mmCIF file of C-alpha atoms in Angstrom:
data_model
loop_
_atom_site.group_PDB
_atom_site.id
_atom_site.type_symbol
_atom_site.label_atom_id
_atom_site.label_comp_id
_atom_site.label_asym_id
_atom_site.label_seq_id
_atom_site.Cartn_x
_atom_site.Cartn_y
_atom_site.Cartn_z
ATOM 1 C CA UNK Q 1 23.278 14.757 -8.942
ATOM 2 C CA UNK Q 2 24.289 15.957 -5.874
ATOM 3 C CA UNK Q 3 22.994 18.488 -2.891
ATOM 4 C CA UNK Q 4 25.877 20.939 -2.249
ATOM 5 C CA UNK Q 5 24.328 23.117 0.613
ATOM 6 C CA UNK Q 6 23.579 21.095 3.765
ATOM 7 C CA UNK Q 7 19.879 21.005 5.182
ATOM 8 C CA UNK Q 8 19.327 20.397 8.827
ATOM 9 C CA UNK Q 9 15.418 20.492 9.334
ATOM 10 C CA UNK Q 10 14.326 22.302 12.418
ATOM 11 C CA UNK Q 11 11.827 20.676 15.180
ATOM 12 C CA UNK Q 12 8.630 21.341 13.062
ATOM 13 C CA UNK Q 13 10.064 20.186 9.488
ATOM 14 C CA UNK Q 14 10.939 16.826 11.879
ATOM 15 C CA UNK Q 15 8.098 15.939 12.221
ATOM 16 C CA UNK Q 16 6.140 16.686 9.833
ATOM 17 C CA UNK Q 17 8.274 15.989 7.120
ATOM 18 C CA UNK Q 18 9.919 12.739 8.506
ATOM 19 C CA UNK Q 19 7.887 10.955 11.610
ATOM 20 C CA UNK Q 20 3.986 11.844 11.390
ATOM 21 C CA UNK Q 21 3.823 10.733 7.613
ATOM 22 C CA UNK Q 22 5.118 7.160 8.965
ATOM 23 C CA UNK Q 23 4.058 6.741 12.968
ATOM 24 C CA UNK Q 24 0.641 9.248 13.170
ATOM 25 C CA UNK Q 25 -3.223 8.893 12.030
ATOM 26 C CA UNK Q 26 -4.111 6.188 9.109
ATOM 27 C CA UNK Q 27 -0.136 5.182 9.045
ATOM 28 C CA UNK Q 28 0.052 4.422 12.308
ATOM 29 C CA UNK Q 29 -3.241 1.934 12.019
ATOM 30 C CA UNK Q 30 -1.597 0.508 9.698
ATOM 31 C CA UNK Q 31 1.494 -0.289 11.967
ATOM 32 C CA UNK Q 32 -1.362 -1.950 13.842
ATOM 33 C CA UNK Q 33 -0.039 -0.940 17.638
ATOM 34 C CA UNK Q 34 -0.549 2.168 19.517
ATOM 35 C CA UNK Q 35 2.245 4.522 19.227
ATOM 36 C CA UNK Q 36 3.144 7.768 21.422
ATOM 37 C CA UNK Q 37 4.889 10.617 19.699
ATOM 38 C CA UNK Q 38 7.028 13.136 21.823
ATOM 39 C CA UNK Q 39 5.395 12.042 25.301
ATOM 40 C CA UNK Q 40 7.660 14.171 27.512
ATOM 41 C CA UNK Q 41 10.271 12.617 29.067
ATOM 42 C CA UNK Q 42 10.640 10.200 30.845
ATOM 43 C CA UNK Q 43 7.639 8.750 28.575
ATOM 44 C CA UNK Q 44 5.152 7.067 31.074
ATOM 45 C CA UNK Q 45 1.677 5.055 30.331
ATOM 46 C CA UNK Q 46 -0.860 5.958 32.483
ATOM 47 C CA UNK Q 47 -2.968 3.103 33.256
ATOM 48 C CA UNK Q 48 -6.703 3.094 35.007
ATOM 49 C CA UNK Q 49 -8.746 0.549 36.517
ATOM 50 C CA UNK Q 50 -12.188 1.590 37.954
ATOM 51 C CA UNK Q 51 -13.642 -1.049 40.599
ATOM 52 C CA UNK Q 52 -16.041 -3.134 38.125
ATOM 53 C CA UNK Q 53 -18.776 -2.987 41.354
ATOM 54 C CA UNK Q 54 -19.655 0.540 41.037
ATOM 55 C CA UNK Q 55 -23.759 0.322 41.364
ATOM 56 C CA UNK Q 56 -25.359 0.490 44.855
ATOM 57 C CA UNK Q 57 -28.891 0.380 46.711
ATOM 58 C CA UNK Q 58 -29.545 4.111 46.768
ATOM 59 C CA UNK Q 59 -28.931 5.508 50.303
ATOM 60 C CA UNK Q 60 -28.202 9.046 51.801
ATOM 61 C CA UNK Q 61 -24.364 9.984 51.880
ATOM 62 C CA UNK Q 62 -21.094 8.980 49.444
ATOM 63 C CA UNK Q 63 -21.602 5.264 49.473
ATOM 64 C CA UNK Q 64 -18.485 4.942 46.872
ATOM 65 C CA UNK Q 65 -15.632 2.542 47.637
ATOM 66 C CA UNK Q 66 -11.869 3.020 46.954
ATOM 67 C CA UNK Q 67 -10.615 5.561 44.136
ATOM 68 C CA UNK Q 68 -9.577 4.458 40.661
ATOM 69 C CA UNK Q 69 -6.542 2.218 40.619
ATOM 70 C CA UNK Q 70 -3.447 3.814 39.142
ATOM 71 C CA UNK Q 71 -0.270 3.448 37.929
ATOM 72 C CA UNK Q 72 2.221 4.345 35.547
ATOM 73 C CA UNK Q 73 4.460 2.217 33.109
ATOM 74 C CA UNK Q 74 7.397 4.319 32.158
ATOM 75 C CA UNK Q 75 9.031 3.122 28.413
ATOM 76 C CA UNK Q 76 12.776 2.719 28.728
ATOM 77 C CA UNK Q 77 13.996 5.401 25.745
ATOM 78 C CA UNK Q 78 17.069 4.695 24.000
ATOM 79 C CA UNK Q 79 19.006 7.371 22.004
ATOM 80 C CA UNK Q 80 19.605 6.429 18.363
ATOM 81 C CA UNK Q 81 21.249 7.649 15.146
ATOM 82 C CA UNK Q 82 20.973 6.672 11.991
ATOM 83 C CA UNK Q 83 23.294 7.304 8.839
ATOM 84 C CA UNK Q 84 23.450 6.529 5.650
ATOM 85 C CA UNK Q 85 25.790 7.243 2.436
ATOM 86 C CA UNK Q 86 25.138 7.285 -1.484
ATOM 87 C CA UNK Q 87 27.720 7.764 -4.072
ATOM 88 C CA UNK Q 88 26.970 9.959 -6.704
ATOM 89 C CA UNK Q 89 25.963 7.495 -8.801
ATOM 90 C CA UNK Q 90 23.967 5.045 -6.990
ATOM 91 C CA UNK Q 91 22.178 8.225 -5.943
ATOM 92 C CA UNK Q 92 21.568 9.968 -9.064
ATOM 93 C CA UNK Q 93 19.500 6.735 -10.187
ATOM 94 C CA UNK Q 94 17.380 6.466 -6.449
ATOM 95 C CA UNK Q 95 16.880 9.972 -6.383
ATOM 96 C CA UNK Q 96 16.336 10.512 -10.853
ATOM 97 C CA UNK Q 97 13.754 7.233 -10.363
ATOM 98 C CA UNK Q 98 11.418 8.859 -8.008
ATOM 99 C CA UNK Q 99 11.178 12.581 -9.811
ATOM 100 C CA UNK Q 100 10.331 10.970 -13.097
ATOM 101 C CA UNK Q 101 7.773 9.081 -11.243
ATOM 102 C CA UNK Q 102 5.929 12.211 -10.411
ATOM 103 C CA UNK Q 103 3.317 13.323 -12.761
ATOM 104 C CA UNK Q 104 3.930 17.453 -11.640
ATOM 105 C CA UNK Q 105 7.867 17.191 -12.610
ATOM 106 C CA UNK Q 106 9.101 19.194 -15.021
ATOM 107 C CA UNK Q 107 11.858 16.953 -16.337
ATOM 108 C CA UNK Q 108 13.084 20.283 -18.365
ATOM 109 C CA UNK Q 109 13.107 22.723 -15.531
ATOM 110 C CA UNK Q 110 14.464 20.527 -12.276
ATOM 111 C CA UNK Q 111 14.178 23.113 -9.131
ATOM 112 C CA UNK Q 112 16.328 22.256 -5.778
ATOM 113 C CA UNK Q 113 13.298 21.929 -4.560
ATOM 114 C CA UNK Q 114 11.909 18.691 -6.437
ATOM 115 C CA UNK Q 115 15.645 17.206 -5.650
ATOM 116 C CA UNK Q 116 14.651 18.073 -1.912
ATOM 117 C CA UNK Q 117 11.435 16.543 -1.777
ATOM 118 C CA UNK Q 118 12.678 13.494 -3.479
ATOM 119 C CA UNK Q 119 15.759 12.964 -1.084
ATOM 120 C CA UNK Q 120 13.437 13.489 1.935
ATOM 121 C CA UNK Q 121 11.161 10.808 0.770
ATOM 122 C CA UNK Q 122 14.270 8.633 0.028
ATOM 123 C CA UNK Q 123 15.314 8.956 3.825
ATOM 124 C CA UNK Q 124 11.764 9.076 5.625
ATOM 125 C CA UNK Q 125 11.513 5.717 4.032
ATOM 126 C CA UNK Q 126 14.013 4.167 5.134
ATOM 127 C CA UNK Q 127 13.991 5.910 8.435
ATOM 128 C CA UNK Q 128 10.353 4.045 9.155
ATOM 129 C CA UNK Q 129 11.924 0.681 7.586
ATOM 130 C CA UNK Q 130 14.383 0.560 10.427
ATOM 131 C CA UNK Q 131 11.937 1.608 13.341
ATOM 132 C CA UNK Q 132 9.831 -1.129 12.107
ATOM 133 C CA UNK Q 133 12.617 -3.823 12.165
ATOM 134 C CA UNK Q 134 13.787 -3.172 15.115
ATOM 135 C CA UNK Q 135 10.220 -2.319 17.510
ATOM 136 C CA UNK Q 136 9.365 -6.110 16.686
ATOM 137 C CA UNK Q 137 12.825 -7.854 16.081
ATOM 138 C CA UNK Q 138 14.980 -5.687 18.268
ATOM 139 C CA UNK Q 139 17.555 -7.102 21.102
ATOM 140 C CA UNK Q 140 20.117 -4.614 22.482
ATOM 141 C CA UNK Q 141 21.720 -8.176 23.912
ATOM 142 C CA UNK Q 142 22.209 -9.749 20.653
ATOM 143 C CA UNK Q 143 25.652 -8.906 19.159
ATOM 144 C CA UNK Q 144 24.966 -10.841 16.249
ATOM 145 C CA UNK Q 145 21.969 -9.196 15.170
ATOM 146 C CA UNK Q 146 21.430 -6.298 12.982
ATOM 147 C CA UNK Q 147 18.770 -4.771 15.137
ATOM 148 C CA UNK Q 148 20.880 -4.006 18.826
ATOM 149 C CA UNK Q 149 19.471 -0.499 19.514
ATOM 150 C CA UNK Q 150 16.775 -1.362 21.620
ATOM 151 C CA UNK Q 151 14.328 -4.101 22.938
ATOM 152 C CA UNK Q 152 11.546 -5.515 20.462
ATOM 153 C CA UNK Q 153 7.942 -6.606 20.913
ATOM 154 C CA UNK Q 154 9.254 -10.332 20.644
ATOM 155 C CA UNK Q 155 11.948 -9.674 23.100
ATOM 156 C CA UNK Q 156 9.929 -8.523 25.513
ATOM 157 C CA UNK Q 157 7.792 -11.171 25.107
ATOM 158 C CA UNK Q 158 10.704 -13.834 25.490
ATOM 159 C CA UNK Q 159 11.324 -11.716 28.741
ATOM 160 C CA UNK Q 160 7.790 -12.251 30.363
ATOM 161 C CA UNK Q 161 8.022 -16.022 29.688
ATOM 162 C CA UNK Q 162 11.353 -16.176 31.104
ATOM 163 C CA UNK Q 163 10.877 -13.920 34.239
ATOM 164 C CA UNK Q 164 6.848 -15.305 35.196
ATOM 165 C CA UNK Q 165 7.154 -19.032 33.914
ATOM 166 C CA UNK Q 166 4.204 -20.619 33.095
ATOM 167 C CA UNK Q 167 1.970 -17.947 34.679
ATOM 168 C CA UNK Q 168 2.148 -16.009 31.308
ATOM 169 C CA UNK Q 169 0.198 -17.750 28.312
ATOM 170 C CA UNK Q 170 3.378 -17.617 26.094
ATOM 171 C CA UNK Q 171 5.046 -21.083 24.719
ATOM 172 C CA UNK Q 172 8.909 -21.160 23.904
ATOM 173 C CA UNK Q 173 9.742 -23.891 21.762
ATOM 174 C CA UNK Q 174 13.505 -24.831 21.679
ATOM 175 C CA UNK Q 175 13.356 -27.815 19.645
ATOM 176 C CA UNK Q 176 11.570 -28.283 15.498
ATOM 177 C CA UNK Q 177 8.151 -28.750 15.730
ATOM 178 C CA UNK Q 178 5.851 -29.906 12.912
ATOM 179 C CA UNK Q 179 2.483 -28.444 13.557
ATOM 180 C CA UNK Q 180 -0.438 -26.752 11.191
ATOM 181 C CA UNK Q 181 -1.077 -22.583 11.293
ATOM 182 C CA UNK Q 182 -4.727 -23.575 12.634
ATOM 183 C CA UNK Q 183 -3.518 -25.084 15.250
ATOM 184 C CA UNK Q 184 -1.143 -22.305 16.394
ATOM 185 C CA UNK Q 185 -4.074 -19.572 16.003
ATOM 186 C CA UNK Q 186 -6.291 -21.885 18.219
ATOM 187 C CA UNK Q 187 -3.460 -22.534 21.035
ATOM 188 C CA UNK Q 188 -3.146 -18.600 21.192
ATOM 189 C CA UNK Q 189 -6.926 -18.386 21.554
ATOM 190 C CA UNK Q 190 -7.631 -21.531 24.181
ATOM 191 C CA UNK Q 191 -4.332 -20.758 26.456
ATOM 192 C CA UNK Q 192 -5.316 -17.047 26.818
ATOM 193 C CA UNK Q 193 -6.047 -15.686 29.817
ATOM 194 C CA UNK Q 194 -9.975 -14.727 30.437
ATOM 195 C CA UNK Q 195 -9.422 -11.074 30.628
ATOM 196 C CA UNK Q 196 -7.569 -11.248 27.098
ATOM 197 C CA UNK Q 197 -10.668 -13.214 25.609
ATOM 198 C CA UNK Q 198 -12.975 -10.824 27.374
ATOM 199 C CA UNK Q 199 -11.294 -7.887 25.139
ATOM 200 C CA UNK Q 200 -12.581 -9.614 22.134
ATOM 201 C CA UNK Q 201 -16.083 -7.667 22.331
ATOM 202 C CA UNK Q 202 -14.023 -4.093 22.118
ATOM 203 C CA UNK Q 203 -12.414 -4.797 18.678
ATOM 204 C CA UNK Q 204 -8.587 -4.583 19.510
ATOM 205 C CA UNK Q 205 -7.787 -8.055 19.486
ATOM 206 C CA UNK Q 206 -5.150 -9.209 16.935
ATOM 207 C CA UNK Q 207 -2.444 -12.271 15.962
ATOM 208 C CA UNK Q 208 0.445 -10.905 14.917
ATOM 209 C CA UNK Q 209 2.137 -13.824 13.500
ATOM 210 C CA UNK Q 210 5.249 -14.583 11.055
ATOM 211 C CA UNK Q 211 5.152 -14.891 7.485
ATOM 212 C CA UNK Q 212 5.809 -18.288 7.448
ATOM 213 C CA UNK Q 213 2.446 -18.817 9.482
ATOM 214 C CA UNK Q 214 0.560 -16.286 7.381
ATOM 215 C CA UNK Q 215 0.890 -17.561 4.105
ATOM 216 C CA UNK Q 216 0.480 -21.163 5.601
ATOM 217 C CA UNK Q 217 -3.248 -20.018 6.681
ATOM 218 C CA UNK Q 218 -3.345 -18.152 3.274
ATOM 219 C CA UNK Q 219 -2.950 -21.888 1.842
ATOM 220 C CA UNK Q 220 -5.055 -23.392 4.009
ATOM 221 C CA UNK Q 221 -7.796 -21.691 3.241
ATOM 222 C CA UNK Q 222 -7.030 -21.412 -0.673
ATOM 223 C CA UNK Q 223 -7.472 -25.518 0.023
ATOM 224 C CA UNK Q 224 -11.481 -25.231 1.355
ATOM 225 C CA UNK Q 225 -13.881 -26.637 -1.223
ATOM 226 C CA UNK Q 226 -16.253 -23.598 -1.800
ATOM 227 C CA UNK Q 227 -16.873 -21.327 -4.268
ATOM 228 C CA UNK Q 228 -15.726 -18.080 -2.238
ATOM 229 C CA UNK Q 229 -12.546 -19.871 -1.492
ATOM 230 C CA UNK Q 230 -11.951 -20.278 -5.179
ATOM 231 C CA UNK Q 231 -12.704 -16.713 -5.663
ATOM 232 C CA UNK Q 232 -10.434 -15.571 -3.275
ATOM 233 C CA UNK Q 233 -7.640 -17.497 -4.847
ATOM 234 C CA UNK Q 234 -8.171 -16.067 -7.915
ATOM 235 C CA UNK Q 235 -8.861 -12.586 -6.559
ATOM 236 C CA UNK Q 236 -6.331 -12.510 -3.644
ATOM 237 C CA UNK Q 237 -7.694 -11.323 -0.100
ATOM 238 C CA UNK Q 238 -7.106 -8.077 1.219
ATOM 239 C CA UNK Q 239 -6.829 -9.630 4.936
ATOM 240 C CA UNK Q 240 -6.741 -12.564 6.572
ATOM 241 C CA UNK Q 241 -9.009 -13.651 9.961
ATOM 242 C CA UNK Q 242 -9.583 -16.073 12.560
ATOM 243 C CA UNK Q 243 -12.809 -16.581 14.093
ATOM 244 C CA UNK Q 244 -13.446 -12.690 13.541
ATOM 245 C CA UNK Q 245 -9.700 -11.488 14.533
ATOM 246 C CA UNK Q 246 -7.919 -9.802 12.154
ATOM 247 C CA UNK Q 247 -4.540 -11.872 11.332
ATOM 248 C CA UNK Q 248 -1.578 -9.181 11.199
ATOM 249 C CA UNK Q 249 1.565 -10.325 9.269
ATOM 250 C CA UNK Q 250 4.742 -9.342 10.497
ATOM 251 C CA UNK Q 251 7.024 -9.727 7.405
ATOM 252 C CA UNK Q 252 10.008 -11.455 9.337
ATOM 253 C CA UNK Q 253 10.913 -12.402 6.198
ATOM 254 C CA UNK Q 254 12.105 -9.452 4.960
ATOM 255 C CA UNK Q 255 14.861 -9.472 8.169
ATOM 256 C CA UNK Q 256 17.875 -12.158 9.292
ATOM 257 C CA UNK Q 257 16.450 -13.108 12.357
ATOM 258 C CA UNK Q 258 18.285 -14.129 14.531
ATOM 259 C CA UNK Q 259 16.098 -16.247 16.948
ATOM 260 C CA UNK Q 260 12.327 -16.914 16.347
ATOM 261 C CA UNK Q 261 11.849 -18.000 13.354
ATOM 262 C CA UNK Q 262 8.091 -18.319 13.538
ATOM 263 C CA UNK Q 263 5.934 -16.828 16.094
ATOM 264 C CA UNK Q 264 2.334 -16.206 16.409
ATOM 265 C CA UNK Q 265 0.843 -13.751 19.277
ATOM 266 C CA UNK Q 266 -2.645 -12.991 20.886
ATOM 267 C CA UNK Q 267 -3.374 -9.760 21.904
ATOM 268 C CA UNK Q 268 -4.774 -6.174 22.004
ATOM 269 C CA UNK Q 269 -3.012 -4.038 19.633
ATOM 270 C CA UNK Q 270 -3.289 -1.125 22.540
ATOM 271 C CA UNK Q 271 -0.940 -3.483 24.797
ATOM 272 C CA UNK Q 272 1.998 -2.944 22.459
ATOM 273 C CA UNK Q 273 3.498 0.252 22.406
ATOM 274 C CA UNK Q 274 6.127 2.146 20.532
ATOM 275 C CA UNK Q 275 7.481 5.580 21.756
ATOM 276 C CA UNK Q 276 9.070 8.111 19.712
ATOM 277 C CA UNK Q 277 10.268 11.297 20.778
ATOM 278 C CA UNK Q 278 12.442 14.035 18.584
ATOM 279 C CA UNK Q 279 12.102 16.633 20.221
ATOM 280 C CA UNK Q 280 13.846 15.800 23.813
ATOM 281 C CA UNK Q 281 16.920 14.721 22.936
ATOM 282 C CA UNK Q 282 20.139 17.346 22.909
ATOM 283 C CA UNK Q 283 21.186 15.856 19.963
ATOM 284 C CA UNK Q 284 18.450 15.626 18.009
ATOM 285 C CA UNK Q 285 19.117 16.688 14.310
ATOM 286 C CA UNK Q 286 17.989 15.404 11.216
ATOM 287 C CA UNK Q 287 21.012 16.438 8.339
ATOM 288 C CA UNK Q 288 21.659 15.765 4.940
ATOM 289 C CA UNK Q 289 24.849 16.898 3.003
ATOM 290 C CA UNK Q 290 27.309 15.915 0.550
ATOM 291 C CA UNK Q 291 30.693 15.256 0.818
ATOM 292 C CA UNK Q 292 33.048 16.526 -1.646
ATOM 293 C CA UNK Q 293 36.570 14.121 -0.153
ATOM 294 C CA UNK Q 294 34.232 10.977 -0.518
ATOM 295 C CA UNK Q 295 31.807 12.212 -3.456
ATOM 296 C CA UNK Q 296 28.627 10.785 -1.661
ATOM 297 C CA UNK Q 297 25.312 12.306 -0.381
ATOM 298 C CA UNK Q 298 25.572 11.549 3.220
ATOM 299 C CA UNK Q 299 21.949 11.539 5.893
ATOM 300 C CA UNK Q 300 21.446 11.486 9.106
ATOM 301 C CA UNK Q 301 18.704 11.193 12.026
ATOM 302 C CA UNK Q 302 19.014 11.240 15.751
ATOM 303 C CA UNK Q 303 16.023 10.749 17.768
ATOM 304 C CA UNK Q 304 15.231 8.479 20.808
ATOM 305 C CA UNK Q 305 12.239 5.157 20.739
ATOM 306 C CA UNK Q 306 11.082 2.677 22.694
ATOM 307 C CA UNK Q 307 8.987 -0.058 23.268
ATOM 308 C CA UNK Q 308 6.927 -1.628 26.018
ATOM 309 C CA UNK Q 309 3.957 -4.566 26.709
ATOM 310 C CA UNK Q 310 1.617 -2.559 28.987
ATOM 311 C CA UNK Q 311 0.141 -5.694 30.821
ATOM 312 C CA UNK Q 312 2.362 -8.658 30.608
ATOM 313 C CA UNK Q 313 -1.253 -11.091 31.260
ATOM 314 C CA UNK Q 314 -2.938 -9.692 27.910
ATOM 315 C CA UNK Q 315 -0.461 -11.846 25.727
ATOM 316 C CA UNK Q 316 -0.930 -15.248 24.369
ATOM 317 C CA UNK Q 317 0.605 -17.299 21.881
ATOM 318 C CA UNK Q 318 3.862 -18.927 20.274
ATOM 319 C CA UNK Q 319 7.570 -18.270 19.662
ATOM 320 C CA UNK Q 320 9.556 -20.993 17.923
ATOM 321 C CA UNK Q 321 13.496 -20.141 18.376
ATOM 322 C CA UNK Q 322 13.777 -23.439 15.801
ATOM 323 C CA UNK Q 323 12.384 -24.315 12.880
ATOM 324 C CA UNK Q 324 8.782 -24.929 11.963
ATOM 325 C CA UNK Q 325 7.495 -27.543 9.818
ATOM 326 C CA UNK Q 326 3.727 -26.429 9.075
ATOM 327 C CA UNK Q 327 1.092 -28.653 7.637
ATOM 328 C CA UNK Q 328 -2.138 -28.155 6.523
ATOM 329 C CA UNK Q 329 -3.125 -31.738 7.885
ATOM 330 C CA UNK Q 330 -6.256 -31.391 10.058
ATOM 331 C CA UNK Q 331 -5.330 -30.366 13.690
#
């Protein structure tokens, strides 16, 4: 199975077909951080703050005080391309899998068209995949890591520890540490700075923690003696909380990490950001064709992301660079 006549999608079949599916409206909740799509370049955050004493003793005249605070946090955008390459085998199977999956196929009657749709789903899949990976594992310092194109939430983080010291809420731990997920979830929540705590009310508050620490809690709270946590071994729960703040699993095992092994982070899921833009780069393209000389189905992408902490103070939390022993001894 193979696509003879190259497709290069224009600006509109870009995004639609490839980035809002993944990155805008109920997928991008579910990415659980706020994402910009095509900001124009160079991509900057506005960011307000209004003077909290804003009511007066009614008098004659503009009694107001000083204007809004503001100021901008521009997103360092780094050009990327991605490529990939099927034989003709390995994607006849991929590609034969996913039409006979669909209920409006006619297996008899197989139009270039389902073969498009199916090898556009094949490649906006993976495309997401590897923004994922690399917006919270990302390092374009690391040689050794899979995930060099640009800087990652927990990079970032590492940064603002490294570059404020113990003025940021953030612990580094170097060394193993044997310790229980409740206690990491309450260290994020005691160490936090007030005006992080004081965002609770608003309903943007999440731990995005490691899988290691998720399915730790998961355990620990299969381990309560009560009926409901019976049921919800049996029955599975759809998510996982803390004291009324939703508990976000970042599957880090899915990747080779490199460094942080575990980690578990406090904040407002507006305070991480991820850019994307495809529409201001000169080389943006998004091609597939095949290859007759190598007999393979051959895809590529070039767009630009990025990612930024708006407020390096509305973080808290815990990033192990060694292993973690957890218990579920009482902390």
């Amino acid at each position: 199975m193979i696509i003879e006549n190259a497709k290069t999608y224009n600006v509109t079949d870009v995004e639609n077909l490839f980035f809002r599916p993944s990155f805008c409206g109920k997928a991008a909740e579910e990415f659980g951080i706020r994402i910009l799509y095509n900001m124009p370049l160079p991509t900057k955050v506005p960011l307000f703050k209004h003077n909290n004493n804003l009511l007066k003793s009614f008098a004659s005249g503009w009694q107001g005080g000083s204007a809004a605070t503001k100021s901008q946090k521009e997103i360092a955008m780094t050009k990327l391309k991605a490529e990939s390459a099927y034989s003709a085998e390995d994607y006849f199977s991929t590609i034969y899998e996913m039409i006979t999956n669909s209920a409006e196929v006619n297996l008899g009657d197989l139009t270039g068209t389902d073969l498009e749709k199916a090898e556009t789903e094949l490649f906006r899949r993976a495309i997401a995949e590897n923004i994922y990976a690399c917006t919270w594992f990302g390092d374009h310092n690391e040689e050794i890591s899979d995930y060099n194109t640009y800087d990652g939430f927990l990079r970032r983080a590492i940064d603002i520890k490294e570059n404020n010291g113990d003025s940021i809420a953030i612990n580094i731990f170097e060394s193993e540490v044997e310790t229980t997920p409740e206690a990491i979830l309450r260290s994020a929540w005691t160490n936090a700075k007030d005006e992080l705590r004081a965002l609770a009310s608003e309903g943007n508050l999440v731990y995005f923690v490691s899988s290691d620490i998720y399915d730790a809690y998961q355990f620990l709270l299969d381990q309560q003696n009560s009926s409901s946590a019976f049921a919800d071994t049996t029955n599975g729960r759809p998510s996982l909380s803390y004291h009324g703040i939703p508990i976000v699993e970042v599957p880090s095992q899915k990747y080779e990490l490199y460094r942080a092994q575990s980690f578990c982070i406090l904040t407002d899921r507006r305070n991480f950001v991820l850019a994307l833009n495809t529409v201001d780069s000169p080389e943006k393209e998004i091609k597939m064709w095949y290859n007759p000389d190598e007999m393979e189905n051959r895809q590529r992408v070039v767009f630009l992301a990025g990612t930024t902490i708006l407020d390096d103070e509305l973080i808290s939390g815990s990033i192990y660079d060694a292993p973690v022993t957890l218990t579920n001894d009482v902390a």
